[in-house]
CSV table of C-alpha atoms in Angstrom, one decimal:
chain,number,residue,atom,x,y,z
J,1,UNK,CA,-96.6,-39.1,-132.5
J,2,UNK,CA,-95.1,-36.3,-134.7
J,3,UNK,CA,-97.4,-37.2,-137.6
J,4,UNK,CA,-100.2,-37.3,-134.9
J,5,UNK,CA,-99.2,-33.7,-133.6
J,6,UNK,CA,-98.8,-32.2,-137.1
J,7,UNK,CA,-102.2,-33.5,-137.8
J,8,UNK,CA,-103.5,-32.1,-134.7
J,9,UNK,CA,-101.9,-28.6,-135.6
J,10,UNK,CA,-103.6,-28.5,-139.1
J,11,UNK,CA,-106.9,-29.4,-138.0
J,12,UNK,CA,-106.7,-26.7,-135.5
J,13,UNK,CA,-105.6,-24.3,-138.1
J,14,UNK,CA,-108.2,-25.6,-140.4
J,15,UNK,CA,-110.8,-25.0,-137.4
J,16,UNK,CA,-109.8,-21.4,-137.0
J,17,UNK,CA,-110.4,-20.5,-140.5
J,18,UNK,CA,-113.8,-22.0,-140.5
J,19,UNK,CA,-114.7,-20.4,-137.3
J,20,UNK,CA,-113.5,-17.0,-138.5
J,21,UNK,CA,-115.1,-17.3,-142.0
J,22,UNK,CA,-118.4,-18.6,-140.2
J,23,UNK,CA,-118.6,-15.6,-137.7
J,24,UNK,CA,-118.3,-13.2,-140.8
J,25,UNK,CA,-121.1,-14.9,-142.5
J,26,UNK,CA,-123.1,-15.3,-139.4
J,27,UNK,CA,-123.0,-11.6,-138.9
J,28,UNK,CA,-124.2,-11.1,-142.5
J,29,UNK,CA,-126.8,-13.7,-142.2
J,30,UNK,CA,-128.1,-11.8,-139.0
J,31,UNK,CA,-128.1,-8.5,-140.6
J,32,UNK,CA,-129.9,-9.9,-143.5
J,33,UNK,CA,-132.5,-11.3,-141.0
J,34,UNK,CA,-133.0,-8.1,-139.4
J,35,UNK,CA,-133.5,-6.2,-142.5
J,36,UNK,CA,-136.3,-8.8,-143.5
J,37,UNK,CA,-137.9,-8.3,-140.1
J,38,UNK,CA,-137.8,-4.5,-140.3
J,39,UNK,CA,-139.3,-4.5,-143.9
J,40,UNK,CA,-142.0,-6.8,-142.7
J,41,UNK,CA,-142.9,-4.5,-139.9
J,42,UNK,CA,-142.8,-1.5,-142.1
J,43,UNK,CA,-145.2,-3.1,-144.5
J,44,UNK,CA,-147.6,-4.0,-141.6
J,45,UNK,CA,-147.5,-0.4,-140.3
J,46,UNK,CA,-148.0,0.9,-143.8
J,47,UNK,CA,-151.2,-1.4,-143.9
J,48,UNK,CA,-152.5,0.1,-140.5
J,49,UNK,CA,-152.1,3.5,-142.2
J,50,UNK,CA,-153.7,2.9,-145.3
J,51,UNK,CA,-156.6,1.0,-143.9
J,52,UNK,CA,-157.0,3.2,-140.7
J,53,UNK,CA,-157.3,-0.1,-138.8
J,54,UNK,CA,-155.3,-1.2,-135.9
J,55,UNK,CA,-155.3,-4.8,-137.0
J,56,UNK,CA,-155.8,-4.8,-140.9
J,57,UNK,CA,-155.8,-8.8,-141.1
J,58,UNK,CA,-157.6,-11.0,-138.7
J,59,UNK,CA,-158.1,-14.6,-138.6
J,60,UNK,CA,-161.8,-15.9,-137.9
J,61,UNK,CA,-161.7,-17.9,-134.9
J,62,UNK,CA,-165.1,-19.1,-134.4
J,63,UNK,CA,-167.7,-20.7,-136.4
J,64,UNK,CA,-170.4,-18.0,-135.7
J,65,UNK,CA,-170.4,-16.6,-139.3
J,66,UNK,CA,-170.9,-20.0,-141.3
J,67,UNK,CA,-171.4,-20.7,-144.0
J,68,UNK,CA,-169.7,-17.5,-144.9
J,69,UNK,CA,-166.7,-17.9,-143.0
J,70,UNK,CA,-164.9,-20.6,-141.0
J,71,UNK,CA,-162.3,-20.9,-138.5
J,72,UNK,CA,-158.9,-20.1,-140.1
J,73,UNK,CA,-160.2,-17.9,-142.9
J,74,UNK,CA,-158.3,-14.5,-143.1
J,75,UNK,CA,-160.2,-11.2,-143.3
J,76,UNK,CA,-158.9,-8.0,-144.6
J,77,UNK,CA,-160.1,-4.8,-142.8
J,78,UNK,CA,-160.4,-1.0,-143.3
J,79,UNK,CA,-161.5,1.4,-140.7
J,80,UNK,CA,-161.9,4.5,-142.4
J,81,UNK,CA,-163.9,7.1,-140.4
J,82,UNK,CA,-165.4,8.5,-143.8
J,83,UNK,CA,-167.1,5.1,-144.2
J,84,UNK,CA,-170.2,5.2,-142.0
J,85,UNK,CA,-171.4,2.0,-140.4
J,86,UNK,CA,-174.4,0.6,-141.9
J,87,UNK,CA,-176.6,-2.2,-141.4
J,88,UNK,CA,-175.4,-5.5,-143.3
J,89,UNK,CA,-171.7,-4.8,-142.9
J,90,UNK,CA,-169.4,-7.2,-141.3
J,91,UNK,CA,-167.5,-5.8,-138.7
J,92,UNK,CA,-164.9,-6.9,-136.2
J,93,UNK,CA,-165.0,-5.4,-132.8
J,94,UNK,CA,-163.9,-5.8,-129.3
J,95,UNK,CA,-165.8,-5.8,-126.2
J,96,UNK,CA,-164.4,-3.8,-123.6
J,97,UNK,CA,-162.0,-5.5,-121.3
J,98,UNK,CA,-161.9,-8.5,-123.7
J,99,UNK,CA,-158.8,-9.1,-125.9
J,100,UNK,CA,-160.3,-11.3,-128.6
J,101,UNK,CA,-162.1,-9.6,-131.5
J,102,UNK,CA,-165.4,-10.9,-132.9
J,103,UNK,CA,-166.5,-10.9,-136.4
J,104,UNK,CA,-170.2,-10.5,-136.7
J,105,UNK,CA,-172.6,-8.6,-138.8
J,106,UNK,CA,-174.5,-5.3,-138.1
J,107,UNK,CA,-178.3,-5.9,-137.5
J,108,UNK,CA,-179.5,-2.3,-136.2
J,109,UNK,CA,-178.0,1.1,-136.0
J,110,UNK,CA,-179.4,4.3,-134.5
J,111,UNK,CA,-177.2,7.3,-135.5
J,112,UNK,CA,-177.5,10.8,-134.2
J,113,UNK,CA,-177.4,13.9,-136.2
J,114,UNK,CA,-173.8,14.7,-135.1
J,115,UNK,CA,-172.5,11.3,-136.3
J,116,UNK,CA,-172.8,9.5,-132.9
J,117,UNK,CA,-173.7,5.9,-133.5
J,118,UNK,CA,-174.8,2.9,-131.7
J,119,UNK,CA,-175.5,-0.3,-133.2
J,120,UNK,CA,-176.2,-4.1,-132.5
J,121,UNK,CA,-174.6,-7.0,-134.2
J,122,UNK,CA,-175.2,-10.7,-134.7
J,123,UNK,CA,-173.4,-13.8,-136.0
J,124,UNK,CA,-175.1,-15.1,-139.0
J,125,UNK,CA,-174.6,-18.6,-137.6
J,126,UNK,CA,-176.1,-17.6,-134.2
J,127,UNK,CA,-179.9,-17.8,-133.2
J,128,UNK,CA,-179.9,-14.6,-131.2
J,129,UNK,CA,-178.1,-11.0,-131.2
J,130,UNK,CA,-174.9,-10.4,-129.5
J,131,UNK,CA,-176.4,-8.6,-126.6
J,132,UNK,CA,-175.5,-11.6,-124.3
J,133,UNK,CA,-172.0,-11.2,-125.4
J,134,UNK,CA,-171.5,-7.5,-124.5
J,135,UNK,CA,-170.4,-6.3,-121.2
J,136,UNK,CA,-172.7,-6.4,-118.4
J,137,UNK,CA,-175.2,-3.5,-118.8
J,138,UNK,CA,-173.9,-2.8,-122.3
J,139,UNK,CA,-176.6,-2.8,-124.9
J,140,UNK,CA,-175.0,-1.2,-127.8
J,141,UNK,CA,-171.6,-1.2,-129.4
J,142,UNK,CA,-170.0,2.3,-130.4
J,143,UNK,CA,-167.5,3.3,-132.9
J,144,UNK,CA,-164.6,2.9,-130.5
J,145,UNK,CA,-165.4,-0.7,-130.2
J,146,UNK,CA,-164.7,-1.3,-133.8
J,147,UNK,CA,-161.4,-2.7,-135.1
J,148,UNK,CA,-162.5,-2.6,-138.8
J,149,UNK,CA,-165.2,-3.6,-141.5
J,150,UNK,CA,-164.4,-6.7,-143.4
J,151,UNK,CA,-163.8,-5.7,-146.9
J,152,UNK,CA,-162.3,-8.8,-148.4
J,153,UNK,CA,-161.2,-12.3,-147.4
J,154,UNK,CA,-159.2,-15.4,-148.3
J,155,UNK,CA,-160.1,-19.0,-146.9
J,156,UNK,CA,-157.9,-21.3,-145.0
J,157,UNK,CA,-154.8,-19.6,-144.8
J,158,UNK,CA,-155.1,-18.3,-141.2
J,159,UNK,CA,-155.2,-22.0,-140.0
J,160,UNK,CA,-151.3,-21.5,-139.5
J,161,UNK,CA,-151.9,-19.0,-136.7
J,162,UNK,CA,-154.5,-20.9,-135.2
J,163,UNK,CA,-152.3,-23.9,-134.9
J,164,UNK,CA,-149.5,-22.0,-133.7
J,165,UNK,CA,-151.5,-20.5,-131.0
J,166,UNK,CA,-153.3,-23.9,-129.7
J,167,UNK,CA,-150.0,-25.7,-130.2
J,168,UNK,CA,-147.0,-23.6,-128.8
J,169,UNK,CA,-144.6,-26.6,-129.4
J,170,UNK,CA,-145.6,-26.2,-133.1
J,171,UNK,CA,-144.7,-22.4,-132.9
J,172,UNK,CA,-141.5,-22.8,-131.6
J,173,UNK,CA,-140.7,-25.6,-134.2
J,174,UNK,CA,-141.7,-23.1,-137.0
J,175,UNK,CA,-139.8,-20.3,-135.6
J,176,UNK,CA,-136.8,-22.4,-135.2
J,177,UNK,CA,-136.9,-23.8,-138.5
J,178,UNK,CA,-137.2,-20.2,-140.0
J,179,UNK,CA,-134.3,-19.1,-138.0
J,180,UNK,CA,-132.2,-21.9,-139.0
J,181,UNK,CA,-133.1,-21.5,-142.8
J,182,UNK,CA,-132.2,-17.7,-142.7
J,183,UNK,CA,-128.8,-18.4,-141.0
J,184,UNK,CA,-127.7,-21.2,-143.1
J,185,UNK,CA,-129.0,-20.2,-146.7
J,186,UNK,CA,-126.3,-18.5,-148.6
J,187,UNK,CA,-127.5,-15.6,-150.4
H,1,UNK,CA,-188.7,-6.5,-156.7
H,2,UNK,CA,-191.9,-6.0,-154.9
H,3,UNK,CA,-193.0,-5.7,-151.4
H,4,UNK,CA,-196.3,-5.3,-149.9
H,5,UNK,CA,-196.8,-4.7,-146.3
H,6,UNK,CA,-199.3,-4.1,-143.7
H,7,UNK,CA,-198.5,-3.2,-140.2
H,8,UNK,CA,-199.4,-2.2,-136.8
H,9,UNK,CA,-197.2,-1.0,-133.8
H,10,UNK,CA,-197.2,-1.8,-130.1
H,11,UNK,CA,-195.4,-0.3,-127.3
H,12,UNK,CA,-193.0,-2.5,-125.1
H,13,UNK,CA,-191.8,-1.1,-122.0
H,14,UNK,CA,-190.8,2.3,-123.2
H,15,UNK,CA,-189.8,1.8,-126.8
H,16,UNK,CA,-192.0,1.6,-129.9
H,17,UNK,CA,-192.3,-1.9,-131.5
H,18,UNK,CA,-193.3,-2.3,-135.1
H,19,UNK,CA,-194.8,-5.3,-136.7
H,20,UNK,CA,-194.6,-5.7,-140.4
H,21,UNK,CA,-195.6,-8.5,-142.6
H,22,UNK,CA,-194.4,-8.6,-146.2
H,23,UNK,CA,-194.0,-10.3,-149.4
H,24,UNK,CA,-191.0,-10.5,-151.3
H,25,UNK,CA,-190.6,-11.4,-154.9
H,26,UNK,CA,-187.0,-11.1,-156.3
H,27,UNK,CA,-185.4,-12.5,-159.3
H,28,UNK,CA,-181.7,-13.0,-158.6
H,29,UNK,CA,-180.2,-14.1,-162.0
H,30,UNK,CA,-178.2,-17.2,-162.4
H,31,UNK,CA,-175.7,-17.5,-165.2
H,32,UNK,CA,-173.7,-15.2,-167.5
H,33,UNK,CA,-176.1,-14.6,-170.3
H,34,UNK,CA,-179.2,-13.6,-168.6
H,35,UNK,CA,-178.9,-9.9,-168.2
H,36,UNK,CA,-182.5,-9.5,-168.2
H,37,UNK,CA,-183.7,-6.0,-167.3
H,38,UNK,CA,-186.5,-7.1,-165.2
H,39,UNK,CA,-186.9,-4.1,-162.9
H,40,UNK,CA,-183.5,-2.2,-163.0
H,41,UNK,CA,-180.3,-3.3,-164.3
H,42,UNK,CA,-178.5,-2.5,-161.3
H,43,UNK,CA,-180.1,-5.0,-159.1
H,44,UNK,CA,-179.0,-8.1,-161.1
H,45,UNK,CA,-176.3,-10.2,-159.7
H,46,UNK,CA,-174.7,-13.2,-161.3
H,47,UNK,CA,-173.9,-16.2,-159.3
H,48,UNK,CA,-170.6,-16.8,-161.0
H,49,UNK,CA,-167.8,-19.3,-160.0
H,50,UNK,CA,-166.4,-17.1,-157.3
H,51,UNK,CA,-169.7,-16.4,-155.7
H,52,UNK,CA,-170.1,-18.7,-152.6
H,53,UNK,CA,-173.2,-17.4,-151.3
H,54,UNK,CA,-175.3,-14.2,-151.2
H,55,UNK,CA,-176.4,-13.0,-147.6
H,56,UNK,CA,-179.8,-11.3,-148.2
H,57,UNK,CA,-181.4,-8.9,-145.8
H,58,UNK,CA,-184.4,-6.8,-145.6
H,59,UNK,CA,-183.9,-3.6,-143.6
H,60,UNK,CA,-186.0,-0.8,-142.6
H,61,UNK,CA,-184.6,2.7,-142.7
H,62,UNK,CA,-186.3,5.7,-141.1
H,63,UNK,CA,-185.5,9.0,-139.3
H,64,UNK,CA,-186.9,10.0,-135.9
H,65,UNK,CA,-186.7,12.9,-133.3
H,66,UNK,CA,-184.1,11.1,-131.2
H,67,UNK,CA,-181.8,9.8,-134.2
H,68,UNK,CA,-181.2,11.2,-137.5
H,69,UNK,CA,-180.7,7.8,-138.9
H,70,UNK,CA,-182.1,4.4,-137.9
H,71,UNK,CA,-181.5,1.1,-139.8
H,72,UNK,CA,-183.1,-2.0,-138.6
H,73,UNK,CA,-182.7,-5.4,-140.4
H,74,UNK,CA,-186.0,-7.1,-140.1
H,75,UNK,CA,-185.2,-10.3,-141.9
H,76,UNK,CA,-182.3,-12.2,-143.5
H,77,UNK,CA,-181.7,-15.4,-145.7
H,78,UNK,CA,-178.4,-17.1,-146.9
H,79,UNK,CA,-178.8,-18.1,-150.4
H,80,UNK,CA,-176.0,-20.5,-151.4
H,81,UNK,CA,-174.8,-20.8,-155.0
H,82,UNK,CA,-177.2,-23.5,-156.5
H,83,UNK,CA,-180.2,-22.4,-154.5
H,84,UNK,CA,-183.3,-21.4,-156.3
H,85,UNK,CA,-182.5,-17.6,-157.2
H,86,UNK,CA,-186.2,-16.7,-157.5
H,87,UNK,CA,-187.7,-15.5,-154.1
H,88,UNK,CA,-191.2,-15.9,-153.8
H,89,UNK,CA,-192.1,-15.4,-150.0
H,90,UNK,CA,-195.5,-14.4,-149.1
H,91,UNK,CA,-196.9,-13.0,-145.8
H,92,UNK,CA,-193.6,-13.3,-144.1
H,93,UNK,CA,-193.3,-12.0,-140.4
H,94,UNK,CA,-190.1,-10.1,-139.7
H,95,UNK,CA,-187.4,-12.5,-138.2
H,96,UNK,CA,-186.1,-9.9,-135.6
H,97,UNK,CA,-188.2,-7.5,-133.4
H,98,UNK,CA,-188.3,-3.9,-134.8
H,99,UNK,CA,-187.8,-2.0,-131.7
H,100,UNK,CA,-187.1,1.7,-132.2
H,101,UNK,CA,-184.7,3.5,-129.9
H,102,UNK,CA,-187.4,5.5,-128.2
H,103,UNK,CA,-190.9,6.2,-129.7
H,104,UNK,CA,-190.1,7.1,-133.1
H,105,UNK,CA,-192.3,4.8,-135.0
H,106,UNK,CA,-195.6,6.2,-134.0
H,107,UNK,CA,-197.1,8.3,-136.5
H,108,UNK,CA,-193.9,7.9,-138.6
H,109,UNK,CA,-194.9,8.2,-142.0
H,110,UNK,CA,-191.9,7.5,-144.0
H,111,UNK,CA,-190.1,4.0,-143.2
H,112,UNK,CA,-188.4,2.8,-146.3
H,113,UNK,CA,-187.9,-1.2,-146.7
H,114,UNK,CA,-185.0,-2.2,-148.9
H,115,UNK,CA,-183.6,-5.4,-149.8
H,116,UNK,CA,-179.8,-5.7,-149.9
H,117,UNK,CA,-177.3,-8.5,-150.0
H,118,UNK,CA,-173.8,-9.1,-149.2
H,119,UNK,CA,-171.9,-11.0,-151.8
H,120,UNK,CA,-169.6,-13.6,-150.2
H,121,UNK,CA,-166.9,-14.9,-152.8
H,122,UNK,CA,-164.9,-17.9,-152.5
H,123,UNK,CA,-162.0,-15.6,-152.2
H,124,UNK,CA,-161.8,-11.8,-152.8
H,125,UNK,CA,-163.9,-8.7,-152.1
H,126,UNK,CA,-167.0,-8.7,-150.0
H,127,UNK,CA,-169.3,-6.1,-151.6
H,128,UNK,CA,-172.9,-4.8,-150.5
H,129,UNK,CA,-175.3,-4.5,-153.0
H,130,UNK,CA,-178.5,-2.7,-152.4
H,131,UNK,CA,-181.6,-4.1,-154.6
H,132,UNK,CA,-183.2,-1.1,-156.6
H,133,UNK,CA,-187.0,-1.9,-155.5
H,134,UNK,CA,-187.8,-0.2,-152.1
H,135,UNK,CA,-191.1,0.3,-150.5
H,136,UNK,CA,-192.2,3.2,-148.2
H,137,UNK,CA,-194.3,2.1,-145.1
H,138,UNK,CA,-196.2,4.5,-143.0
H,139,UNK,CA,-196.9,3.4,-139.3
H,140,UNK,CA,-200.1,4.4,-137.7
H,141,UNK,CA,-200.5,7.3,-135.1
H,142,UNK,CA,-202.0,5.0,-132.5
H,143,UNK,CA,-200.7,2.0,-130.7
H,144,UNK,CA,-202.6,-1.2,-130.8
H,145,UNK,CA,-203.3,-3.0,-127.5
H,146,UNK,CA,-204.5,-6.3,-128.5
H,147,UNK,CA,-202.6,-8.3,-131.0
H,148,UNK,CA,-201.8,-11.8,-132.0
H,149,UNK,CA,-198.3,-12.3,-133.3
C-alpha cells in the first residue's frame, strides 16, 4: 500500500509538471499561430491595395471559359481605374444581388466621353452572350459590377477551395489538422 | 494581315445593325526560329511550351455621337497549340450581331477592324496582343430594306 501511495504521489507531481510546461508552451504556440494568421491577413490586404481589387485571387467555378480555364483554376486580378475596360479582356464581375462572381470575356463596349462605360460579356464556351444571366431588365454591365480583370492564372490549385466548399466535412478536417499541427509543432 | 470587307446596314428596332463580311489571312508563327517579318514584327507570336491557346477576335472600333468609343467583337476563334497557325478565311459572316448603341453606324465613315488575340499560357500572365494590320471600313449613308443574311 505504501509503495502504491508513493507511486501515486510521484505520478501526480509528474503530471503537474507536465501540465505546467504544456500550458506555457500552449500559450506560446497560440501566440505563434496568431502571428501567422495576422501576417496572412496583412498580405491579403496588401494585395487588395496593390491590385485595386476587393478579391485579387479568385477560383474558377464553372466550365464556361473552357478550354482556357477549368474549374479549380486560380486567377489573379487587378482592378485599376487607370486601366480602361476593352473588348477581349477577361473580367470577373458580380451581378447585382448575386454573390457568386462570374469570369467571362468582354464582347462589346460603349464608352461615353466622360468615361462612363457599359459593356456586354460572354463566356468562351457559351453559345450566347450573358444578357440572359444579368438581372431582369439589365442589358449591360458597368464598372461598379467589376471585381477585377484577369491578368494571370495558375491551373488546378483552386480545387482545394472547391472541395472545401462542396464537402464541409473536408474543410473541418483540414482546419482541425492545421490547428493540431501548429499547436503540436515545436519551433 | 489582310482584310477585305463589303457591308450594308439595316435598322433593327431602334438601333443600327451592321453586316460585315470579311476575309482574314493571318500568319501566326509556330516555332522559335521563324521570326519572319511578314508584315510587321510586332504582330508575330510564338507558340512556345507555355502557350496553351490563343483566343483570336476581330473587333470593330468606332466613334458615334452617343458614345466616344465603341468596340464590338464581330468574330472570334480559339486556336489551340498544334492547330494550323495559318488562317485563310474567306467570305466570313460576323459571328455576333453588330448592333450599335443607337444610330451611329449610318454614314459612319471610320470603322476600324482589328484582329487581336489573348495569349492563354499553361500558367502565368495573360497578355492581350493586337495585330498590326487593320482595315478601315465606311458604312453607307442609307439603310437597306431588303437583305438576305
